Short mmCIF file of C-alpha atoms in Angstrom, two decimals:
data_model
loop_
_atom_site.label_atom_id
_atom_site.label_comp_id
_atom_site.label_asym_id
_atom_site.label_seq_id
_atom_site.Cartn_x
_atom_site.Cartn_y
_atom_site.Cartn_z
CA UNK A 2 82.85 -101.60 -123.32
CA UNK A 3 83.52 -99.45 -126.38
CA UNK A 4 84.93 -102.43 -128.39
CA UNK A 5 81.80 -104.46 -127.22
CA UNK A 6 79.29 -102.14 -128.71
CA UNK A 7 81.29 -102.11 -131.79
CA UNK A 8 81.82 -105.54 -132.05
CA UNK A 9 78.09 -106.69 -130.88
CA UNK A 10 76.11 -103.41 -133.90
CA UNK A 11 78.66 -105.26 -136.71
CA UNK A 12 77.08 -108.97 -135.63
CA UNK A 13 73.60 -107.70 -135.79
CA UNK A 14 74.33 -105.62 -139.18
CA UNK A 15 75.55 -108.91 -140.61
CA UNK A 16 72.77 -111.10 -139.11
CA UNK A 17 70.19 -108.99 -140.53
CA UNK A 18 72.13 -108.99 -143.88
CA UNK A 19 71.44 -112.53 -143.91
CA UNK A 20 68.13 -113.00 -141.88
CA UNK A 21 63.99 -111.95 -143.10
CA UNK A 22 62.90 -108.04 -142.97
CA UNK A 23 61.72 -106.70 -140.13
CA UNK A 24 60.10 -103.06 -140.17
CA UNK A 25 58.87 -100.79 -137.39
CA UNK A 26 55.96 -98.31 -138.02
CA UNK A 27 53.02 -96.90 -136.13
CA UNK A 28 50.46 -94.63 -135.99
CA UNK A 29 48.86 -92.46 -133.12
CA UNK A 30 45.96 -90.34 -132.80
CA UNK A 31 44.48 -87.14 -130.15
CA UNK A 32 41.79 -85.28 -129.85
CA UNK A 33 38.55 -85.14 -128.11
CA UNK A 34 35.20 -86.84 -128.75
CA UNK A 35 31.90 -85.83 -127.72
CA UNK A 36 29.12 -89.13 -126.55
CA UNK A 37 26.25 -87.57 -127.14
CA UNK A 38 26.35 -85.93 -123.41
CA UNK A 39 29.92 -84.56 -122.65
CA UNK A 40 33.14 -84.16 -124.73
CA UNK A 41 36.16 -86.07 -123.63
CA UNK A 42 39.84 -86.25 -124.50
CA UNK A 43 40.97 -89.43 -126.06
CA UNK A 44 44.35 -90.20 -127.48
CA UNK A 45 46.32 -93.43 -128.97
CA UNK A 46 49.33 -94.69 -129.79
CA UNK A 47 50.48 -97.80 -131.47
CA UNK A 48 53.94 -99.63 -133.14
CA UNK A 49 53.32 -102.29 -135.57
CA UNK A 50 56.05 -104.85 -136.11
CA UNK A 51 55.88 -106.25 -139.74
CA UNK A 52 58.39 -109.33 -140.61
CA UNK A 53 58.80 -110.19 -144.84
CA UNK A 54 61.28 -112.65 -146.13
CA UNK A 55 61.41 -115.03 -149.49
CA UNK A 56 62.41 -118.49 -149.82
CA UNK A 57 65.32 -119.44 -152.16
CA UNK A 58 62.30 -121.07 -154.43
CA UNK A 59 60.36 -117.74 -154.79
CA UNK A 60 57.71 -118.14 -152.23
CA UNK A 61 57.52 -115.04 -149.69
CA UNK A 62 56.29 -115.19 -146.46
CA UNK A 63 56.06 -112.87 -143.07
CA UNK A 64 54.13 -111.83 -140.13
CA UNK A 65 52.11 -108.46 -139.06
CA UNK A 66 51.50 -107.49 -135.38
CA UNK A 67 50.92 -104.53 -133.24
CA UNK A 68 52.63 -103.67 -130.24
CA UNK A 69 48.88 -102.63 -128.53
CA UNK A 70 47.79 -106.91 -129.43
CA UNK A 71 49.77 -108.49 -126.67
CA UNK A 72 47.52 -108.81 -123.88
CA UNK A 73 46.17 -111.36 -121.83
CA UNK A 74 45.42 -114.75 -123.52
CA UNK A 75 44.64 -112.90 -126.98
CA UNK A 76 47.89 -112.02 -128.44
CA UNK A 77 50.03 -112.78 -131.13
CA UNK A 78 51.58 -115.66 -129.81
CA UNK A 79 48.11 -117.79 -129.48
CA UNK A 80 47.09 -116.61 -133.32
CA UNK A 81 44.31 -114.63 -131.88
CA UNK A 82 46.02 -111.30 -132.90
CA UNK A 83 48.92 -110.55 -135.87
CA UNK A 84 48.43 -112.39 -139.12
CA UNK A 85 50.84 -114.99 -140.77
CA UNK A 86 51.39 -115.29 -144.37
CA UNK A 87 52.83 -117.70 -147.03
CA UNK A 88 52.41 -116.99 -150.81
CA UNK A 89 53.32 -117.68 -154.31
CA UNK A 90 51.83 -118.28 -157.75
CA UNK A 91 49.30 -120.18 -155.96
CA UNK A 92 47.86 -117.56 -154.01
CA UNK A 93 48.21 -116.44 -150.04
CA UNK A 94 47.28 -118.21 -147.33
CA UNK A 95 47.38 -116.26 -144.26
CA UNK A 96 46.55 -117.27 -140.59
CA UNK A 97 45.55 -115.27 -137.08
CA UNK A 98 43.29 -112.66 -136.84
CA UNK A 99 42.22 -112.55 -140.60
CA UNK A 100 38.82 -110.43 -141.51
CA UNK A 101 36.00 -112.87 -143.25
CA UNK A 102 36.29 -113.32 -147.11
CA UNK A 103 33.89 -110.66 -147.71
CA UNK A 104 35.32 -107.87 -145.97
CA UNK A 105 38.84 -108.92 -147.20
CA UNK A 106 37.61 -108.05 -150.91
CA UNK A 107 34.96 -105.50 -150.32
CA UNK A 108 36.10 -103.46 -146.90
CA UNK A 109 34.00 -101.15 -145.10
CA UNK A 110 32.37 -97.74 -146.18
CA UNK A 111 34.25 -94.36 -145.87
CA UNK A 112 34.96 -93.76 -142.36
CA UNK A 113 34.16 -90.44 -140.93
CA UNK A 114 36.25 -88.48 -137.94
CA UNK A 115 39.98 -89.39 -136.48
CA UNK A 116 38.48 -92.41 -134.52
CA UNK A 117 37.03 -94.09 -137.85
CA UNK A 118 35.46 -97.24 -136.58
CA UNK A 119 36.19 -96.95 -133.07
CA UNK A 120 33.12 -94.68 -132.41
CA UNK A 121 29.51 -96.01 -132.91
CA UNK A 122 26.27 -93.81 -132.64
CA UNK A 123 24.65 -93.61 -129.30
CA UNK A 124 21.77 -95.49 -129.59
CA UNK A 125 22.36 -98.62 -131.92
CA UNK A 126 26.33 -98.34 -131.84
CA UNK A 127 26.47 -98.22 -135.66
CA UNK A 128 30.22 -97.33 -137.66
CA UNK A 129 30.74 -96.87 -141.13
CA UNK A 130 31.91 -100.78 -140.81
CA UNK A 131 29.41 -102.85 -143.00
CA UNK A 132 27.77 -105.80 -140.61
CA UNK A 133 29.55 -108.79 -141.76
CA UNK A 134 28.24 -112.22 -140.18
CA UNK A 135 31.88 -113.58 -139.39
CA UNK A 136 35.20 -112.61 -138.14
CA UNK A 137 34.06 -109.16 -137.61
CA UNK A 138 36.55 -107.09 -135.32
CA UNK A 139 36.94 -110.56 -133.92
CA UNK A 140 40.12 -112.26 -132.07
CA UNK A 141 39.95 -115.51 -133.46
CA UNK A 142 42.42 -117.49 -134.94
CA UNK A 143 41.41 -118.51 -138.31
CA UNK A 144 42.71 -119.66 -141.74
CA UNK A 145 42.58 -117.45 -145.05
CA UNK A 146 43.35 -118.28 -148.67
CA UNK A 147 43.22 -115.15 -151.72
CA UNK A 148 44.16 -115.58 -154.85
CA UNK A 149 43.95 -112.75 -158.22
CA UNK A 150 44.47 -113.51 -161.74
CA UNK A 151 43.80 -110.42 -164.50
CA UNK A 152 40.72 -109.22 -163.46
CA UNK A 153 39.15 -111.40 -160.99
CA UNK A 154 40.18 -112.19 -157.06
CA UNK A 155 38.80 -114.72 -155.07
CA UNK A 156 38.77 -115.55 -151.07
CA UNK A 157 38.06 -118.06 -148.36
CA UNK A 158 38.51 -117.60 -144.86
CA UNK A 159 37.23 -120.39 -141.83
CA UNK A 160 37.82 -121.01 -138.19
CA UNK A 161 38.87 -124.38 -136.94
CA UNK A 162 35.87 -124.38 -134.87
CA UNK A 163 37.20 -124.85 -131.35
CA UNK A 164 36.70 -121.14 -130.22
CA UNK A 165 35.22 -118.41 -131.52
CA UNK A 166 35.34 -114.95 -130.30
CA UNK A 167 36.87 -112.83 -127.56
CA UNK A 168 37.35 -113.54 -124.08
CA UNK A 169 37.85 -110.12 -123.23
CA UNK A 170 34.92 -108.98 -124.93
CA UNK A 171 32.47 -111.75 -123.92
CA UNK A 172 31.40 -113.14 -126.99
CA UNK A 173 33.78 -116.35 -127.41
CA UNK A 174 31.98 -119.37 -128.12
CA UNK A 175 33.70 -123.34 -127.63
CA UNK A 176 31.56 -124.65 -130.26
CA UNK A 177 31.41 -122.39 -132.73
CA UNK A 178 32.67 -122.23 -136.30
CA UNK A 179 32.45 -120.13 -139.39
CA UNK A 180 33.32 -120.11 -143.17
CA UNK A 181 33.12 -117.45 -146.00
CA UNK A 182 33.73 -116.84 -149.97
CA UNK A 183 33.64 -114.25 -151.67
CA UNK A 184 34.88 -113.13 -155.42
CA UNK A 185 35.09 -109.76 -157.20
CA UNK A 186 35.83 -108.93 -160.40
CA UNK A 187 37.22 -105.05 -161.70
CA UNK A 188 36.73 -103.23 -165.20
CA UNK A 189 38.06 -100.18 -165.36
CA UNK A 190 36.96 -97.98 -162.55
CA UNK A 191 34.28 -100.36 -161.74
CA UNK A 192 34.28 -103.60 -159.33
CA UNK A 193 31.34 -105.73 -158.39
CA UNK A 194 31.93 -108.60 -156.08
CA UNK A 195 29.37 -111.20 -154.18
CA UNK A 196 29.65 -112.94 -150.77
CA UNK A 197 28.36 -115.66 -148.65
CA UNK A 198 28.74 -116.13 -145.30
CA UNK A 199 28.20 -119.25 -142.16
CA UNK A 200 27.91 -119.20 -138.65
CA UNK A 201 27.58 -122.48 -136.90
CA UNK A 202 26.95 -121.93 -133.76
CA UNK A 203 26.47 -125.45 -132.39
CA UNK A 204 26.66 -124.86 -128.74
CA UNK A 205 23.62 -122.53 -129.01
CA UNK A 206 21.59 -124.54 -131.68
CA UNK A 207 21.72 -121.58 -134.18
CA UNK A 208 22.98 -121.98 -137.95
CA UNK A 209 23.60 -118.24 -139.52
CA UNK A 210 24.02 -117.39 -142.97
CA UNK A 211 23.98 -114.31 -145.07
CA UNK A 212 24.85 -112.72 -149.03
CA UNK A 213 26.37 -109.56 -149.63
CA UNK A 214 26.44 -107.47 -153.08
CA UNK A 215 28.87 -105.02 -153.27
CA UNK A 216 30.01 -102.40 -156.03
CA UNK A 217 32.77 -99.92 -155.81
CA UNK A 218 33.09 -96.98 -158.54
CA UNK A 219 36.14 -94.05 -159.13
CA UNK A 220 34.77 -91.24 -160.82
CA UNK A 221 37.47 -88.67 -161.03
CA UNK A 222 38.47 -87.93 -156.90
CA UNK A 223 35.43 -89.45 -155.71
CA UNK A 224 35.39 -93.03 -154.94
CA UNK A 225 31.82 -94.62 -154.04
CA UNK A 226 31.05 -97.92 -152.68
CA UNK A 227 27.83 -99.78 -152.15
CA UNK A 228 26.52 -103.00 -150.58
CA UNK A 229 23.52 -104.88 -150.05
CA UNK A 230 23.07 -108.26 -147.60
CA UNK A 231 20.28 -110.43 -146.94
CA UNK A 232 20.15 -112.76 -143.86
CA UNK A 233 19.39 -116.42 -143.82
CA UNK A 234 18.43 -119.16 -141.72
CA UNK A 235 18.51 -118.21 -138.06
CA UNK A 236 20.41 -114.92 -138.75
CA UNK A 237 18.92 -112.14 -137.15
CA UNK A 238 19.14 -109.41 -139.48
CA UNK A 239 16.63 -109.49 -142.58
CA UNK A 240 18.62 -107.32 -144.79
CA UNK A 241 21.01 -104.60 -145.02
CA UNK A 242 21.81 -101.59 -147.48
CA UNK A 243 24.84 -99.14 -147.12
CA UNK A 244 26.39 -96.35 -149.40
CA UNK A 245 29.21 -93.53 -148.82
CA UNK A 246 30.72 -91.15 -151.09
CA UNK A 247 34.33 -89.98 -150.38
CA UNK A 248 35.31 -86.91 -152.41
CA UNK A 249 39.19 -84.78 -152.45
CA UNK A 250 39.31 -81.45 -153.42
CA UNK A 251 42.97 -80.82 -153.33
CA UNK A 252 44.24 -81.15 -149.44
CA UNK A 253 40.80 -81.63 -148.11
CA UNK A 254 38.61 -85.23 -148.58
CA UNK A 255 34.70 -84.87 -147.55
CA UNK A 256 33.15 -88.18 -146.47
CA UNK A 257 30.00 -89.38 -145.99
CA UNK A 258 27.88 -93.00 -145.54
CA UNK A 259 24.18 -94.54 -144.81
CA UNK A 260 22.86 -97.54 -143.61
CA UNK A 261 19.85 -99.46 -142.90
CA UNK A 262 19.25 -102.83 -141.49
CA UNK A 263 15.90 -104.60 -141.21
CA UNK A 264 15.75 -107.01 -138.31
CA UNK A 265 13.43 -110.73 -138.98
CA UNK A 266 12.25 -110.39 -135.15
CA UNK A 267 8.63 -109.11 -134.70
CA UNK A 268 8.40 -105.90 -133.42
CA UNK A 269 11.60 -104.92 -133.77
CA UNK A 270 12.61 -101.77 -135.81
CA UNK A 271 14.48 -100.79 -138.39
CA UNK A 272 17.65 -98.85 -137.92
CA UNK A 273 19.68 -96.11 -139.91
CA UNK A 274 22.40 -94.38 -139.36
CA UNK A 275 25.08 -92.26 -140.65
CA UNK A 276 27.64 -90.41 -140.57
CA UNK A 277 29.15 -87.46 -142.43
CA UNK A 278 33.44 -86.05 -141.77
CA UNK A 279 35.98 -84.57 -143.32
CA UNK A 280 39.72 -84.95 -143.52
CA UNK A 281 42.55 -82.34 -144.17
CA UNK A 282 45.75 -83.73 -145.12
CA UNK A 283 48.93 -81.78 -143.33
CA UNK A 284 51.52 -83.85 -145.07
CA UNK A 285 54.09 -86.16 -143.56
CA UNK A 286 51.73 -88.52 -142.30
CA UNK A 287 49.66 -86.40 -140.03
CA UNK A 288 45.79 -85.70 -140.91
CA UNK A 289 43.55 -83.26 -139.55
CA UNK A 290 39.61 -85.30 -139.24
CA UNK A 291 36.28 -84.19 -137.62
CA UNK A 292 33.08 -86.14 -138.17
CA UNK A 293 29.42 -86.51 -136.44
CA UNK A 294 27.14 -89.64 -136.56
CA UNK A 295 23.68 -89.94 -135.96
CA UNK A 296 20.76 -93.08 -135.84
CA UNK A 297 17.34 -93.15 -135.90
CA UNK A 298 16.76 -94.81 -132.47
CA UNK A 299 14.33 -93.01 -130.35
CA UNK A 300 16.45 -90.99 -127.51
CA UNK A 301 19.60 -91.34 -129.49
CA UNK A 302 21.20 -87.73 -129.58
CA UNK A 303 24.66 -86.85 -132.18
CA UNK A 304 27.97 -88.30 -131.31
CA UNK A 305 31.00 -86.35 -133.04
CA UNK A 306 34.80 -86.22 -132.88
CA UNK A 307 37.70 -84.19 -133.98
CA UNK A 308 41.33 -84.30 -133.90
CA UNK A 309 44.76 -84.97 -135.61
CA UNK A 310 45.94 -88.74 -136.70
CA UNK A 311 49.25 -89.64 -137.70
CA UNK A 312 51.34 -92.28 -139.77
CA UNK A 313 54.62 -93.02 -138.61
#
């Protein structure tokens, strides 16, 4: 048995000599959250498996997944979770559960608490995630291609319009498809980039579209970022306008963000929210967060977290 073991860790050391990268991290998270009415415990944990190799021509290529994506009929093995990549000089295509070209070059605003986006206000669910018209926190499978020369970067992201959505979530449509671009372009500390979204949604008759305008600044430790969107066609939001401010003094990183989206439907209000945290770095991957978030909507009372989140 002894002289199988040895003989079976010297085949895999030489196999993976010879064969693509694969790395194992993770990250986990504990504390407790309060919903506006009680406080709870909540904790997570999570492996990610990410693959990297490179052709004999140059080109490099590899794969991204979590452990937590494998489940049901929306996992890495359908496209509807992971990511896939090819690139070279001519850019990166990437396939799976890519983000829309907007939010690939822009992101969202500062997240606030140890559950970042996974904890909306109470009465209009609002995150520090900016409302993007496609591919947001979405499981579809969907094609991506980025590309950066100097100063400039460029995307373009689409689904092959056979199925949009999740089925787990309720929101997967058969005959719905969506496309994006989006370019950006940084000087110095400074980076301005615009956006254009479209949502066909041809089984339910309703053609979406919508522009954001976003500019991200560094002064010093404090990094801002800004947007502004405007809906078209049959899109149901008007406009939108977020800001936050993220600011490090030494260990400790105070965070904060605002937005506001107008809806086109009479009758129907405005909302604003926002949220305000702060992060304390321990070192060796673990962080200390709390953060509270708050909306407008009439009944809606404080949600707030706190608790410790790790990098493995």
């Amino acid at each position: 048995m002894k002289k199988l073991l040895i003989a079976s860790t010297a085949l895999v050391m030489v196999a993976g000599a010879a064969a693509a990268e694969v790395k194992l991290s993770g990250d986990a998270r504990m504390g407790a959250v309060y919903d506006s009415e009680d406080w709870n415990f909540s904790s997570r944990a999570r492996v990610q498996f990410t693959l990297s190799g490179t052709t004999d021509s140059g080109l490099e290529f590899g794969a991204k997944f979590r452990t937590s994506d494998i489940r049901n009929a929306e996992d890495p093995r359908n496209g509807n979770r992971g990511t896939v990549f090819l690139s070279g000089a001519f850019g990166k295509i990437t396939m799976g559960d890519i983000a829309s070209a907007s939010e690939e070059l822009f992101g969202d605003l500062a997240d606030v608490g140890y559950l970042g986006d996974d904890q909306g206000t109470a009465g209009f669910g609002g995150t520090n995630a900016i409302p993007y018209l496609t591919l947001d926190n979405e499981t579809t499978s969907g094609l991506m291609y980025t590309y950066s020369a100097g100063a400039f970067s460029v995307a373009a992201a689409m689904t092959d319009g056979h199925g949009y959505g999740s089925v787990a979530a309720g929101t997967f449509e058969a005959d719905t498809q969506s496309y994006s671009v989006a370019a950006a372009y940084t000087f110095g500390n400074y980076t301005v980039g615009l956006g254009h979204e479209i949502l066909d949604r041809d089984g339910a008759g309703l053609d979406m579209s919508q522009t954001e305008l976003a500019g991200m600044a560094k002064f010093g430790n404090t990094d801002v970022k800004g947007y502004y969107a405007i809906g078209g066609d049959e899109n149901p939001v008007d406009d939108a306008i977020g800001l936050s401010v993220a600011s490090a003094f030494g260990a400790t990183t105070v965070k904060g963000y605002v937005q506001k989206v107008d809806f086109v439907a009479a009758g129907v209000d405005s909302v604003t929210w926002y949220g305000l945290g702060a992060d304390y770095d321990l070192g060796g991957g673990a962080i200390l967060a709390a953060g509270i978030q708050d909306d407008d909507v009439d009944g809606s009372d404080p949600v707030a977290n706190m608790g410790v989140k790790f990098k493995f």
